[in-house]
Each structure stands twice: as structure tokens, then as C-alpha cells.
Tab-separated table of C-alpha atoms and ligand atoms in Angstrom:
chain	number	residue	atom	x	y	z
A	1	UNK	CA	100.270	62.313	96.762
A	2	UNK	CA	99.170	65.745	97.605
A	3	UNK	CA	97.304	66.104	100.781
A	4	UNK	CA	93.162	66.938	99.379
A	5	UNK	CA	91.900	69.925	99.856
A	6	UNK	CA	88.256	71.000	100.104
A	7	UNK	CA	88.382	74.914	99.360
A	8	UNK	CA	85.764	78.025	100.467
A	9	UNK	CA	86.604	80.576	98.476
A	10	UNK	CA	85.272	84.200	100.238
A	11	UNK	CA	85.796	86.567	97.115
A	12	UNK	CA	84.621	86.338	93.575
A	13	UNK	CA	85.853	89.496	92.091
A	14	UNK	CA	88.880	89.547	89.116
A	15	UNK	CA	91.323	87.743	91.044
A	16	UNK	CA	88.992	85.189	92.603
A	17	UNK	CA	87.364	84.853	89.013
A	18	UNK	CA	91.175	84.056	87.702
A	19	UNK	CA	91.994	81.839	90.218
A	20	UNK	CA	88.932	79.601	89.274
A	21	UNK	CA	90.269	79.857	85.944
A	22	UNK	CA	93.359	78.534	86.387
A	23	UNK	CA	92.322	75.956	89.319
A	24	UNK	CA	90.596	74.310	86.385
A	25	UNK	CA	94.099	74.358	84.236
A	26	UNK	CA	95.849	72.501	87.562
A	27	UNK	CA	94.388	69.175	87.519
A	28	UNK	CA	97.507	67.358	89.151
A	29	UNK	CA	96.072	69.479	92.170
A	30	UNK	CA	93.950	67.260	94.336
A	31	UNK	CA	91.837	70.790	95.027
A	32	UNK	CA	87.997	71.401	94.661
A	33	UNK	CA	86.207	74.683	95.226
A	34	UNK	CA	83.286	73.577	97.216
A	35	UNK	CA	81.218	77.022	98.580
A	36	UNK	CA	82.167	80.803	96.858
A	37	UNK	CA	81.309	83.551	99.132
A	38	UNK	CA	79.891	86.749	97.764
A	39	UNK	CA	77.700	89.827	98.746
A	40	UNK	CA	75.031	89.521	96.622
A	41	UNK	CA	72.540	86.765	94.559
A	42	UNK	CA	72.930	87.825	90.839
A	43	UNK	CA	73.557	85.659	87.574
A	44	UNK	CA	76.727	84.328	87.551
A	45	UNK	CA	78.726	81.589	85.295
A	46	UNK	CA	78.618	79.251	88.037
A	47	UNK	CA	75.311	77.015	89.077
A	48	UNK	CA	73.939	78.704	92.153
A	49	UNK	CA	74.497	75.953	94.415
A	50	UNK	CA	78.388	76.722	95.208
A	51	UNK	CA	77.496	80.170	95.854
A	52	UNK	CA	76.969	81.314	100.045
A	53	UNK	CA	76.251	84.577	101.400
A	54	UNK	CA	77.948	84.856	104.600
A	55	UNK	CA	81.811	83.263	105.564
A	56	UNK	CA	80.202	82.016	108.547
A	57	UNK	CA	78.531	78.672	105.984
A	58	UNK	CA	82.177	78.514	104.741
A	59	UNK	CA	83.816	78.956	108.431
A	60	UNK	CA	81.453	76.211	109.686
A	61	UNK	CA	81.927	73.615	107.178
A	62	UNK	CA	84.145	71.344	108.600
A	63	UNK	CA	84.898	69.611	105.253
A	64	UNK	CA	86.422	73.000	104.359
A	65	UNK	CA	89.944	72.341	105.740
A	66	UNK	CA	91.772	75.845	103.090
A	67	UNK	CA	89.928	79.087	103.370
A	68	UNK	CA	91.297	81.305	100.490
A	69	UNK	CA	90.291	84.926	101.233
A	70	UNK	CA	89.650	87.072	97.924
A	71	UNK	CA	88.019	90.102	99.569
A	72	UNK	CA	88.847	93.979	99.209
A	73	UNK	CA	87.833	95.018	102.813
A	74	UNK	CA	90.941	94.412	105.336
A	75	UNK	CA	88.575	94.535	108.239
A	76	UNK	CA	85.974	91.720	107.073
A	77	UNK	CA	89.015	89.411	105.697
A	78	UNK	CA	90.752	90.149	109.287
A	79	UNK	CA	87.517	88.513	110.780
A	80	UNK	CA	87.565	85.553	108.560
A	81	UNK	CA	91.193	84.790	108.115
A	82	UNK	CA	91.689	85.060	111.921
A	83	UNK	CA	88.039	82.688	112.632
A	84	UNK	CA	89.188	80.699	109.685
A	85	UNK	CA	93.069	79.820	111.790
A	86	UNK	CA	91.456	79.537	114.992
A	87	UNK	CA	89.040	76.607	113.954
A	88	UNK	CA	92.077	74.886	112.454
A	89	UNK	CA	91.899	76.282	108.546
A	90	UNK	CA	94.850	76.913	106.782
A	91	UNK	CA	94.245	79.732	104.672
A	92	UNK	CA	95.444	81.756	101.661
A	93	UNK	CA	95.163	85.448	101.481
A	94	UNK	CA	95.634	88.238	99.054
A	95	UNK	CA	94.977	90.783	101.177
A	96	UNK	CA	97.941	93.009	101.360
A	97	UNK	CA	96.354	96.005	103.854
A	98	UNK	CA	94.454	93.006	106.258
A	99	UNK	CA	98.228	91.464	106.381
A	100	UNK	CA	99.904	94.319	106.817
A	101	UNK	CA	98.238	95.516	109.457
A	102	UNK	CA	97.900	92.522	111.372
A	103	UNK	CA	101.129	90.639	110.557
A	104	UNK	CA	102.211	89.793	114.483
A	105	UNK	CA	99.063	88.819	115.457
A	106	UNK	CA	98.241	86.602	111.948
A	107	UNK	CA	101.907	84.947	113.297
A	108	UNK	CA	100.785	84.339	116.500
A	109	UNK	CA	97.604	82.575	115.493
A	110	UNK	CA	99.771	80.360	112.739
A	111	UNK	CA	101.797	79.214	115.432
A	112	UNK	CA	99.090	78.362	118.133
A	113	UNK	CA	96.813	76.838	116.275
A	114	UNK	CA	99.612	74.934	114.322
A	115	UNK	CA	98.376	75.923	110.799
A	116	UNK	CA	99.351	77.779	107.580
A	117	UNK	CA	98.556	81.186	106.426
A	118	UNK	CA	100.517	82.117	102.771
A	119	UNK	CA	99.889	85.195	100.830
A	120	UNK	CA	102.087	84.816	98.080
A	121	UNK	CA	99.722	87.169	95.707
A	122	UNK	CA	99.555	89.884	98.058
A	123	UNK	CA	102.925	91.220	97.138
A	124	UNK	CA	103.813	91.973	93.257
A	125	UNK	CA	101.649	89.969	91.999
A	126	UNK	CA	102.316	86.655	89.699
A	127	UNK	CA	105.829	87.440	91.136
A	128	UNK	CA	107.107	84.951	93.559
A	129	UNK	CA	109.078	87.681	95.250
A	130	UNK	CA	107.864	86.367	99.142
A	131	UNK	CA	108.762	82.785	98.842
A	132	UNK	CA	112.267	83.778	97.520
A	133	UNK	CA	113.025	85.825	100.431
A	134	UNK	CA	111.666	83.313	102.355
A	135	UNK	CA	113.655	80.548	101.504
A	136	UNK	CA	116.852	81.663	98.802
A	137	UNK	CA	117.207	84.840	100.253
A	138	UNK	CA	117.498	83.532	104.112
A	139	UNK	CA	121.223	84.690	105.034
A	140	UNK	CA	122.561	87.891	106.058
A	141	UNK	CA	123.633	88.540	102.367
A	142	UNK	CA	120.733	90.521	101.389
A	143	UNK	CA	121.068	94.573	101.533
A	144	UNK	CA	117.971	95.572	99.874
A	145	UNK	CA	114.735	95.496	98.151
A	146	UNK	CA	113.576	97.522	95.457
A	147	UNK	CA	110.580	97.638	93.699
A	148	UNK	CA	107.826	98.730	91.835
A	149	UNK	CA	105.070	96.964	93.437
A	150	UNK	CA	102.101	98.958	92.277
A	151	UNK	CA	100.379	98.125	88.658
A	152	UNK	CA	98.004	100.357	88.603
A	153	UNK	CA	100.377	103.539	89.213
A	154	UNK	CA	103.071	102.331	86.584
A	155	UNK	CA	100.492	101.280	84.079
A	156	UNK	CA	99.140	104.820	84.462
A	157	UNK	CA	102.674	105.976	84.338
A	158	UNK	CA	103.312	103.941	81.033
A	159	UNK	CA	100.687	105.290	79.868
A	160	UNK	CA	101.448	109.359	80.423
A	161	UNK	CA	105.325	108.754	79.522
A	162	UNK	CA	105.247	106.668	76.502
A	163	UNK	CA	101.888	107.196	75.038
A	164	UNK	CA	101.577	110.767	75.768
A	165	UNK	CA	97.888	110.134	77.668
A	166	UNK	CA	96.084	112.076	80.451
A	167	UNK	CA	96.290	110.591	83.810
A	168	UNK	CA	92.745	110.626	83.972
A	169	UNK	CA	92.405	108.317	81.096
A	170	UNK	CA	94.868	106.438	81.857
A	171	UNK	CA	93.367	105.880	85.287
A	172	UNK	CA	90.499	104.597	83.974
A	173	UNK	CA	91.762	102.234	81.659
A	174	UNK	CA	93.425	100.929	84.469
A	175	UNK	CA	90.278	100.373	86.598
A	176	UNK	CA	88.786	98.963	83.235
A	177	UNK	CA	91.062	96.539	82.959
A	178	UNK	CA	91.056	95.442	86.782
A	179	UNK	CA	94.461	96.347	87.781
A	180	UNK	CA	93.147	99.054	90.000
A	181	UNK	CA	91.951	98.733	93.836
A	182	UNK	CA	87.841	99.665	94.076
A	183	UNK	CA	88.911	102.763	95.694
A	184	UNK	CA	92.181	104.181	93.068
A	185	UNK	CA	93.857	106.232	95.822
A	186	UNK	CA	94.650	102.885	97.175
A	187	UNK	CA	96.446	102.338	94.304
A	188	UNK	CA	97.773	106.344	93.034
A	189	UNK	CA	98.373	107.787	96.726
A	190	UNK	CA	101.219	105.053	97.560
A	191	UNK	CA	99.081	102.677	100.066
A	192	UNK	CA	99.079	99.479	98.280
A	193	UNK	CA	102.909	99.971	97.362
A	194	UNK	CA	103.030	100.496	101.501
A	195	UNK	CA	101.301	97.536	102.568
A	196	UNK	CA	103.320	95.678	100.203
A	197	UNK	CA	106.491	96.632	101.154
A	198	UNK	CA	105.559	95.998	104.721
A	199	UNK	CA	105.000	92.213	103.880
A	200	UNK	CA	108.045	92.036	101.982
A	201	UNK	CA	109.874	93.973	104.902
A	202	UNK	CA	109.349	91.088	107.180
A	203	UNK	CA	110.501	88.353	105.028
A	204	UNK	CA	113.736	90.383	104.285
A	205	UNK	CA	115.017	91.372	107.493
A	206	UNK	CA	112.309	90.060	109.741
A	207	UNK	CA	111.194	93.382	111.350
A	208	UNK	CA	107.376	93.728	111.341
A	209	UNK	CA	106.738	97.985	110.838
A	210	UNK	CA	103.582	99.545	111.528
A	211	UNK	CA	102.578	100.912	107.890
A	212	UNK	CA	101.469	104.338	109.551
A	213	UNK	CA	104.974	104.918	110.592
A	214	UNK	CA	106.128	104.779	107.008
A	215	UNK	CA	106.676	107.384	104.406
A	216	UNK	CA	104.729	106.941	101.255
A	217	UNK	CA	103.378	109.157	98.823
A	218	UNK	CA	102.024	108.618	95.273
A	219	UNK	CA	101.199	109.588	91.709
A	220	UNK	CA	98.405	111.692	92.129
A	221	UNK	CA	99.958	114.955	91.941
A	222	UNK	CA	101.861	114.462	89.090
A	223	UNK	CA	102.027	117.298	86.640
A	224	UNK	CA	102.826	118.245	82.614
A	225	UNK	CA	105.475	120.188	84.888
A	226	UNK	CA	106.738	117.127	86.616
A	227	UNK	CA	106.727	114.965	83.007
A	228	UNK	CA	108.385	117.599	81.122
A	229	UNK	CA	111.146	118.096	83.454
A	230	UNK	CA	111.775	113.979	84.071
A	231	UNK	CA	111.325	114.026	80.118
A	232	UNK	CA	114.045	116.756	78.976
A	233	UNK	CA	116.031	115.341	81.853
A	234	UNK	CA	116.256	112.361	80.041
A	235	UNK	CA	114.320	110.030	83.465
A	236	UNK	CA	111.192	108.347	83.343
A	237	UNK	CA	109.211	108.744	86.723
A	238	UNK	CA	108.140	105.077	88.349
A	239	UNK	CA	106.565	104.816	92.052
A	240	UNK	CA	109.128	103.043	94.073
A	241	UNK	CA	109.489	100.862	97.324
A	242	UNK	CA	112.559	100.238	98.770
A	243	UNK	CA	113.424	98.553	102.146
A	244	UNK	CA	117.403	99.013	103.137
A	245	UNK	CA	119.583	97.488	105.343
A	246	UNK	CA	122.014	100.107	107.256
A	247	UNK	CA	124.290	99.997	109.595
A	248	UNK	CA	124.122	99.270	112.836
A	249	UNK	CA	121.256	96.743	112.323
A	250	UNK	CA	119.131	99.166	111.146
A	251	UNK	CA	116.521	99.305	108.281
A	252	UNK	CA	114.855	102.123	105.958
A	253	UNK	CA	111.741	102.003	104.393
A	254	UNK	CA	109.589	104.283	102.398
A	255	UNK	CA	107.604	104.615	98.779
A	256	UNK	CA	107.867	107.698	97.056
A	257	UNK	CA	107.945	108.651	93.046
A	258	UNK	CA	111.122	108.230	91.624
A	259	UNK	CA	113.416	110.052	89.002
A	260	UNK	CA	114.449	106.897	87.102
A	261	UNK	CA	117.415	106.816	84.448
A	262	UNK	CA	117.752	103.963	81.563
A	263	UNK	CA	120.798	102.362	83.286
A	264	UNK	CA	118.603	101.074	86.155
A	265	UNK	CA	116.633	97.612	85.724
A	266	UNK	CA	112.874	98.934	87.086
A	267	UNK	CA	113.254	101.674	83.964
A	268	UNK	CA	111.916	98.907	81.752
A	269	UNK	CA	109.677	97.655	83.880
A	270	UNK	CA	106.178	99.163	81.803
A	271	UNK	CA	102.306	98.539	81.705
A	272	UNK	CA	100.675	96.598	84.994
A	273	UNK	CA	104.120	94.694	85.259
A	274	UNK	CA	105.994	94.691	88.774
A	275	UNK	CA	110.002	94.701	88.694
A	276	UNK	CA	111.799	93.432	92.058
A	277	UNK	CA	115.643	94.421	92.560
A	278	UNK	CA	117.059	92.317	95.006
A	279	UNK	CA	120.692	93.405	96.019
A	280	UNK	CA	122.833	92.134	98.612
A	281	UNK	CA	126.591	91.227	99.284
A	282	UNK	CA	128.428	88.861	97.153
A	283	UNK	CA	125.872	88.486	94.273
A	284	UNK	CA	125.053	92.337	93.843
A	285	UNK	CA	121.802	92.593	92.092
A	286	UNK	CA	119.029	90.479	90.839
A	287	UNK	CA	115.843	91.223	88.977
A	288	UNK	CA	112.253	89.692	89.107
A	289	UNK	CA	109.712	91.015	86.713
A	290	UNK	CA	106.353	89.749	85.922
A	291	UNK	CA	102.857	90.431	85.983
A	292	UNK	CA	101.878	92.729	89.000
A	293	UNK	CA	98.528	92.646	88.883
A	294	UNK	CA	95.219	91.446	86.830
A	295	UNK	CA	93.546	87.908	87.935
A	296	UNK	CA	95.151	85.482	85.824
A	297	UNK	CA	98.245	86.741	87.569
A	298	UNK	CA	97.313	87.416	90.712
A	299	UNK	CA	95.273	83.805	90.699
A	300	UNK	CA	98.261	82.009	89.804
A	301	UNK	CA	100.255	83.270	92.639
A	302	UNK	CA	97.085	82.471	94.605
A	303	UNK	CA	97.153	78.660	93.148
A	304	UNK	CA	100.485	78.390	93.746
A	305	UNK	CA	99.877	79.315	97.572
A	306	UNK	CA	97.380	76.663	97.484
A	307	UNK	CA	99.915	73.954	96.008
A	308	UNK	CA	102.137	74.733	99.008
A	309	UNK	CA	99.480	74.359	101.337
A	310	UNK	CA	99.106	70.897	99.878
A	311	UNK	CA	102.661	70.297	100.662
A	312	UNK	CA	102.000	71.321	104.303
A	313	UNK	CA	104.048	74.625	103.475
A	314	UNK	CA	104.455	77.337	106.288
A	315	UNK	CA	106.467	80.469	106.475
A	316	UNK	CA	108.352	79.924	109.116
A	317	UNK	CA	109.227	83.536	109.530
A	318	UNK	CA	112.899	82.122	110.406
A	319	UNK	CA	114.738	85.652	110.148
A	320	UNK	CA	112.480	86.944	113.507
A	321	UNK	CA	114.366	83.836	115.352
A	322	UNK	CA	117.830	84.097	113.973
A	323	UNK	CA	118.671	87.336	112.544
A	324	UNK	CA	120.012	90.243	114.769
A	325	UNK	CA	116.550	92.325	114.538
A	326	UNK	CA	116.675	94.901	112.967
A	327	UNK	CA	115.430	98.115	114.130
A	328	UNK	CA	113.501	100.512	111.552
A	329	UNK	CA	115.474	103.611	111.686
A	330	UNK	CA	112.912	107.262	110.955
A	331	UNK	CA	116.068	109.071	110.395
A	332	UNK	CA	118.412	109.294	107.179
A	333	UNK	CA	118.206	111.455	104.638
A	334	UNK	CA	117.986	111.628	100.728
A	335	UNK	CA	117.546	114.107	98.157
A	336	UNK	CA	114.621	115.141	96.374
A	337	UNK	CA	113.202	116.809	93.223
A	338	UNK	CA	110.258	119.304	94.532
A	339	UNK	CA	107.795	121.088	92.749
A	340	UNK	CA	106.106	123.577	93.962
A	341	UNK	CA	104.275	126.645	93.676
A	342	UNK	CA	103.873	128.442	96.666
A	343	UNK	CA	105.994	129.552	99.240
A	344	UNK	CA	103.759	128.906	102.630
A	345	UNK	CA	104.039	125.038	101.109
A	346	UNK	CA	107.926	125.063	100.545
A	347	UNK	CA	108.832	126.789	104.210
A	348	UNK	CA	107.207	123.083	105.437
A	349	UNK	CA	109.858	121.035	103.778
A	350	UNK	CA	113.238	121.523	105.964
A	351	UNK	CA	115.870	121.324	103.037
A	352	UNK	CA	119.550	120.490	104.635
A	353	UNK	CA	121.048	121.304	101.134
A	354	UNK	CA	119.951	123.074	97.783
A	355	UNK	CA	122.022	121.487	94.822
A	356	UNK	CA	119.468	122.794	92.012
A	357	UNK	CA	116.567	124.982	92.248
A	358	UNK	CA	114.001	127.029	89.486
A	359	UNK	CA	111.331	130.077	89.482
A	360	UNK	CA	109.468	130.035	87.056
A	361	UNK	CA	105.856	131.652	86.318
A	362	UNK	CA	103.666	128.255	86.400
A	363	UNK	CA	105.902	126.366	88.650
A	364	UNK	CA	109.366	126.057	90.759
A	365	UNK	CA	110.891	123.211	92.108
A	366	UNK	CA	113.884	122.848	94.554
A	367	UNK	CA	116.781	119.715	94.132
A	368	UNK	CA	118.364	119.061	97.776
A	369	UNK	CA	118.635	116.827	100.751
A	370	UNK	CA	115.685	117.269	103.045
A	371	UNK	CA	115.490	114.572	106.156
A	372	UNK	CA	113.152	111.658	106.031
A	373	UNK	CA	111.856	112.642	109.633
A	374	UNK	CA	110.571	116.094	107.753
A	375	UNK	CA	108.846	114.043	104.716
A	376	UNK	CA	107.062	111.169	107.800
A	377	UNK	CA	106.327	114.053	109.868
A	378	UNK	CA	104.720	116.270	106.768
A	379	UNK	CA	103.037	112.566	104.976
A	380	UNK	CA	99.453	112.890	105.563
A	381	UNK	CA	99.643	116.924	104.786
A	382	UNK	CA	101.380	116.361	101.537
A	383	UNK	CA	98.781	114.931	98.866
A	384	UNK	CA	96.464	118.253	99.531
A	385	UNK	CA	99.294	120.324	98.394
A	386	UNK	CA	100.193	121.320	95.218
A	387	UNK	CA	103.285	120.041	94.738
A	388	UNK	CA	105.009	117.014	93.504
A	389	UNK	CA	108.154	114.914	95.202
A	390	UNK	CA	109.946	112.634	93.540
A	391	UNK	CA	113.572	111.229	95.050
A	392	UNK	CA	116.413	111.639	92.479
A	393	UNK	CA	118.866	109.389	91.758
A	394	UNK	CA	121.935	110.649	93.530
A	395	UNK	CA	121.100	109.406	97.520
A	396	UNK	CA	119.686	105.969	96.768
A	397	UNK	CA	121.913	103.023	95.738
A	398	UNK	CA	119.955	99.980	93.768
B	401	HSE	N1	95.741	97.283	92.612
B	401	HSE	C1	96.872	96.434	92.683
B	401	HSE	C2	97.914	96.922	91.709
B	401	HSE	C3	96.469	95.023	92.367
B	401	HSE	O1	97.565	97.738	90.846
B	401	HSE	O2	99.070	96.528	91.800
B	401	HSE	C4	97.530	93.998	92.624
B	401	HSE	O3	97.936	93.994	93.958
């Protein structure tokens, strides 16, 4: 029989709202919610009585023996999740920046306090991309993962490409429908993709990277420029996160647009929907597509989390023991579709190479190889420029 779990839930927005939804569809789960923490009193569809005001009732209760952590700020959930482990709480988390950011330490506090922290729905969703790499995906086989990992940005993408809509609109729709983060630059500027792709970096190759040492850039400066060119070019653009093994036992990281053709997998991959290619030696590529955001989604990864905790599942985190570690490597280099418009903004970008370039009287843009190291060293300039970067698909291999 499954172990029992008494549950405080800290988080009652859409994907705490889903996963009480579909903790009601579960009954072979031996789980009750017994406190919901939120903010503030206001009518709700629950009786009053499960609802607390501060984690501190919920930390306290020693009944409470799973803490499941629903929250946007990464600050507040790092004081809970980290209270919650050290009084002997297992917890579940969705909380990709609070993870991120504080993956060695959340480790180190698993391990000491011999409990379980899973966070299944922080990456991609309904997609149970972390658990795979986890456990299937635990040899030296696997070369790389790529992914769109962001809803929000390829709804809004979906939108603008196949429906022809403003990005404003489309934006909107998106926070409408609860894909998108309370603050959308989150979501449009590349940081959730980042975060995310941190997490999975770690159960790939089981290197923990500090997320401000990684390249990522967004959506936000798209322009009718941008579309029309990826359009008559025959691409669709999708925001992309890719983590690759080199040689030498090193790794690359970074998110950035992309300049995607039909004969690659993600080029389907429409709406909030998440697409995962996993490639690696002997079985080349695999695909994992599903839901990347909304509550229902997200909640089920969530419940599923909570299943395994009822099992008395951990990560183990067994590629940090065994692997070689791999080092994350700054340097490489791949090419890039630039547009821009003025030239103070193009003398920043370092081009090795040129293989394509355009004046025109709106807009220009430049095709070459540029180094990563320029793009890291140039990332928190780049969104207040008016230009757009998206990586073609000559340098990348997925
Ligand atoms: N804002 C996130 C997204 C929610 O759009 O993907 C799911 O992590």
C-alpha cells in the first residue's frame, strides 16, 4: 500500500488550482490536502477552514509529512522548501527559478536530512522529461537535449506564424489563458526556458551551472522583419534550449530563438505545447511532446511527483557520482541570423565569418559565425537593442 500522505499545499494559483483538480481524479492515492496556503482571505471554492495565511501553520504541523510548493516568488519558496527539508518534509516543487538557483544546496539538504525533494513540473510541463533522464537516460549514451521548454513564447509564436496575430495580442491571450509567468518577460526574454534547462542540465550530464553564466535571450524583439524573412525563407522561428555534450567532457548550454525548418521534430511542436529532442549514441533521436504549461498539465506532473513520493522516490542525482563531470565550456561558436539597424549596435557583435548579409532601408541583418563568449559577454545589453538574433540551422546538430 502506498505510504499516506498528509499534504500543505503553499500556492493556490492555476497550477495549484489543477492539481486539486486532479488529486480528486487519483483516488488510488492515499493523499489528502489538509491546509492551502495563500496571501490573502477572499471567497474561494473551498470551505475556509483548509485555507492558512502563513507556511509557518503548514511548516509546523507535524501531521504534514509532503510540503508541495506552488508559489511564483523563488525567494519565499527557497525559505519554505529549505524549512520544509530541514524539519524532515519531503516536498514537491514547481519552482523552476527557486531550483535553479539553489540546486547544490536543495541536494545537500535532501541528503542530510534523508528526505525527498522532486520537481517533475518545473521542467516542460505535463512532460516527464526529468524522470527519464533520471532513470532511462542514465548511461553515457546521451549527447544532447533539445527543447522548447517555454509555452508561453511558442504559443505566442503559434500565434504570429500561423494565425497572422500581433505579439501583443497574442501575449495576452497567453496570460489569459494562464500559460504565462505573472511577470511575461519571465516567460518572452528567455528566463524560464533558462532555469529550465538548468534543471534538465543536471539530470543529463550532472553538472549544476549557475543560470547567470548562461546565454539566453528571447522573443521580445521579434519583428514583421524577422517573420517575413523566417517566412519567405521557408523556417518557422521557435525559442530553443539546448544542452550539448562535447568533447573533452565538456558541455554547452544556451537558449536563443531559432530558425527552424519542417524536417526537424520541435517544427510541429505549436500552441502552449513543449517538444523534448533527446539524442545520443546508438539510438539517435527521440521526441517527447506534451502539454508545457496550463494547470491541468502542470498539476499532473505535480501529482505524479506526489505518487513517487509515496513510493519513497528520490533523485538520486547518480550522474554527479559516476559520470566523468563535465565541465560547462563558455567557448564554441555558432552562426547566427542578425537583424539590425544601426551600426554602433552591430560593431558589438564580433562576427568570425559573414556567409549572408542585407541593407536595406527599414532593416539589415548579417548571417555568420560570431563566438558564444561575444553573445554571454553582450546578454544583459542585448534585449534594449533593436535588433533580433536568432541561430540558424547550419552550426547546431539535433
Ligand atoms: N510560464 C511557463 C510557460 C509555465 O509558459 O511555459 C510553465 O512552466
Amino acid at each position: 500500500m502506498n505510504k499516506e500522505l498528509t499534504i500543505g499545499l503553499v500556492g493556490f494559483g492555476v497550477v495549484g488550482q489543477g492539481l486539486y483538480d486532479v488529486l480528486q481524479k487519483s483516488p488510488a492515492l492515499n493523499a489528502k490536502i489538509k491546509s492551502i496556503c495563500v496571501k490573502n482571505k477572499k471567497q474561494r471554492s473551498l470551505p475556509d477552514e483548509i485555507f492558512c495565511y502563513s507556511p509557518d501553520v503548514i511548516l509546523n504541523d507535524s501531521e504534514i509529512n509532503l510540503v508541495v510548493e506552488l508559489i511564483t516568488d523563488a525567494d519565499e519558496a527557497f525559505y519554505i522548501v529549505s524549512k520544509a527539508l530541514k524539519s524532515g518534509k519531503n516536498v514537491v516543487s514547481a519552482n523552476k527559478k527557486m531550483i535553479a538557483e539553489n540546486l547544490s544546496e536543495l541536494i545537500r539538504l535532501q541528503k542530510e536530512n534523508n528526505v525527498s525533494l522532486l520537481y517533475e513540473a518545473s521542467a516542460c510541463g505535463s512532460i516527464p522529461v526529468i524522470r527519464n533522464l533520471e532513470e532511462y537516460y542514465d548511461n553515457d549514451l546521451l549527447l544532447s537535449v533539445t527543447g522548447i521548454l517555454n509555452g508561453s513564447s511558442n504559443y505566442i509564436l503559434s500565434k504570429i506564424f500561423d494565425h497572422n496575430k500581433d505579439y501583443h495580442e497574442a501575449l495576452k491571450e497567453a496570460q489569459e489563458l494562464g500559460f504565462a509567468e505573472a511577470d511575461p518577460s519571465f516567460d518572452v526574454d528567455g528566463f524560464d526556458s533558462l532555469f529550465k534547462l538548468v534543471i534538465l542540465t543536471a539530470h543529463s550530464f550532472g553538472t549544476i551551472v549557475n543560470p547567470n553564466d548562461v546565454l539566453h535571450y528571447g522573443i521580445s524583439n521579434i519583428s514583421d522583419f524577422d517573420i517575413k524573412y523566417a517566412k519567405e525563407k521557408g523556417y518557422k522561428i521557435k525559442l530553443v534550449g539546448q544542452v550539448e555534450k562535447l568533447e573533452e567532457n565538456k558541455i554547452s548550454l544556451f537558449v536563443l530563438p531559432r530558425l527552424v525548418k519542417k524536417d526537424k521534430y520541435i517544427y510541429n511542436v505549436e500552441d502552449e505545447f513543449n517538444g523534448v529532442v533527446i539524442k545520443g549514441l546508438a539510438y539517435d533521436k527521440q521526441f517527447m511532446f506534451g502539454k508545457g504549461a496550463g494547470g491541468h498539465p502542470t498539476g499532473s506532473a505535480v501529482l505524479s511527483d506526489i505518487t513517487a513520493i509515496a513510493h519513497d522516490y528520490k533523485y538520486e542525482y547518480k550522474k554527479m557520482n559516476y559520470y566523468t563531470q563535465f565541465l560547462y565550456e563558455k567557448d564554441g561558436t555558432i552562426e547566427i541570423y542578425l537583424r539590425y539597424k544601426n551600426q554602433q549596435d552591430l560593431d558589438l557583435f564580433k562576427f568570425d565569418s559573414i556567409t549572408e548579409e542585407y541593407t536595406g532601408p527599414e532593416y539589415n541583418y548579417k548571417i555568420g559565425l560570431i563566438s558564444v563568449k561575444n553573445l554571454i559577454d553582450l546578454k544583459d545589453k542585448l534585449r534594449a537593442l533593436d535588433i533580433f538574433i536568432a541561430v540558424t540551422r547550419k552550426t547546431l546538430n539535433y
